Short mmCIF file of C-alpha atoms in Angstrom, two decimals:
data_model
loop_
_atom_site.label_atom_id
_atom_site.label_comp_id
_atom_site.label_asym_id
_atom_site.label_seq_id
_atom_site.Cartn_x
_atom_site.Cartn_y
_atom_site.Cartn_z
CA MET A 896 -21.04 -14.70 3.44
CA GLN A 897 -19.79 -12.86 6.95
CA PRO A 898 -16.60 -10.85 6.73
CA THR A 899 -13.61 -12.28 8.37
CA PRO A 900 -10.15 -10.79 9.29
CA LEU A 901 -9.11 -12.23 5.84
CA HIS A 902 -11.26 -9.79 4.04
CA LEU A 903 -10.47 -6.19 2.83
CA THR A 904 -12.44 -3.38 4.49
CA VAL A 905 -14.97 -1.00 2.21
CA LYS A 906 -13.14 2.04 1.67
CA GLU A 907 -15.89 3.81 -0.28
CA TYR A 908 -18.58 3.05 -2.42
CA VAL A 909 -18.20 3.80 -6.04
CA THR A 910 -21.43 5.29 -8.02
CA PRO A 911 -22.04 4.29 -11.29
CA GLU A 912 -21.43 7.96 -12.61
CA LYS A 913 -17.66 7.60 -11.00
CA PHE A 914 -17.46 4.43 -13.30
CA ASP A 915 -18.22 6.85 -16.39
CA PHE A 916 -16.09 9.77 -15.94
CA TRP A 917 -13.25 6.98 -15.88
CA LYS A 918 -14.49 5.72 -19.10
CA GLU A 919 -14.89 9.22 -20.69
CA TYR A 920 -11.73 10.28 -18.52
CA GLY A 921 -10.20 7.41 -20.49
CA GLU A 922 -11.73 7.86 -23.72
CA SER A 923 -10.44 11.63 -23.56
CA ILE A 924 -7.49 11.04 -23.60
CA GLY A 925 -6.43 9.07 -26.33
CA PHE A 926 -8.03 5.49 -25.38
CA ARG A 927 -9.97 3.49 -28.06
CA TYR A 928 -11.66 1.35 -25.38
CA VAL A 929 -12.62 1.81 -21.38
CA ALA A 930 -14.29 -0.70 -19.84
CA SER A 931 -15.02 0.44 -16.44
CA GLY A 932 -17.91 -0.79 -14.10
CA PRO A 933 -18.10 -2.53 -10.73
CA LEU A 934 -17.32 -6.25 -12.36
CA VAL A 935 -14.61 -5.40 -14.55
CA ARG A 936 -10.68 -6.33 -13.82
CA SER A 937 -7.72 -4.78 -15.93
CA SER A 938 -7.95 -7.58 -18.89
CA TYR A 939 -12.05 -7.92 -18.62
CA ARG A 940 -12.20 -9.49 -22.39
CA ALA A 941 -9.45 -6.84 -23.80
CA GLY A 942 -8.32 -8.43 -26.60
CA GLU A 943 -12.04 -8.72 -27.54
CA LEU A 944 -13.71 -5.44 -26.84
CA PHE A 945 -10.12 -3.81 -28.40
CA VAL A 946 -10.82 -5.52 -31.80
CA GLN A 947 -14.78 -4.70 -31.72
CA THR A 948 -13.86 -1.03 -31.20
CA LEU A 949 -11.18 -0.68 -33.77
CA VAL A 950 -14.11 -2.36 -35.84
CA LYS A 951 -16.70 -0.01 -35.99
CA SER A 952 -14.71 2.73 -35.64
CA LYS A 953 -13.64 1.41 -39.87
CA ASN A 954 -16.82 0.99 -40.24
CA ARG A 955 -17.92 4.65 -39.15
CA SER A 956 -15.03 5.98 -41.33
CA TYR A 957 -16.51 4.09 -44.78
CA LEU A 958 -19.96 5.82 -44.32
#
């Protein structure tokens, strides 16, 4: 598993706090759900997580 010339070099290490920051920022500008983490890609379970978030928010509004 040694890097080869085909691998990109690491530009920076992103800390868990930075992922938390981007999650909070996304939610603060209106996103209903933000998946932010080192192994998350843009389409990562997007539909499933969005629907779960909608259901949770509707359940809270009925309480």
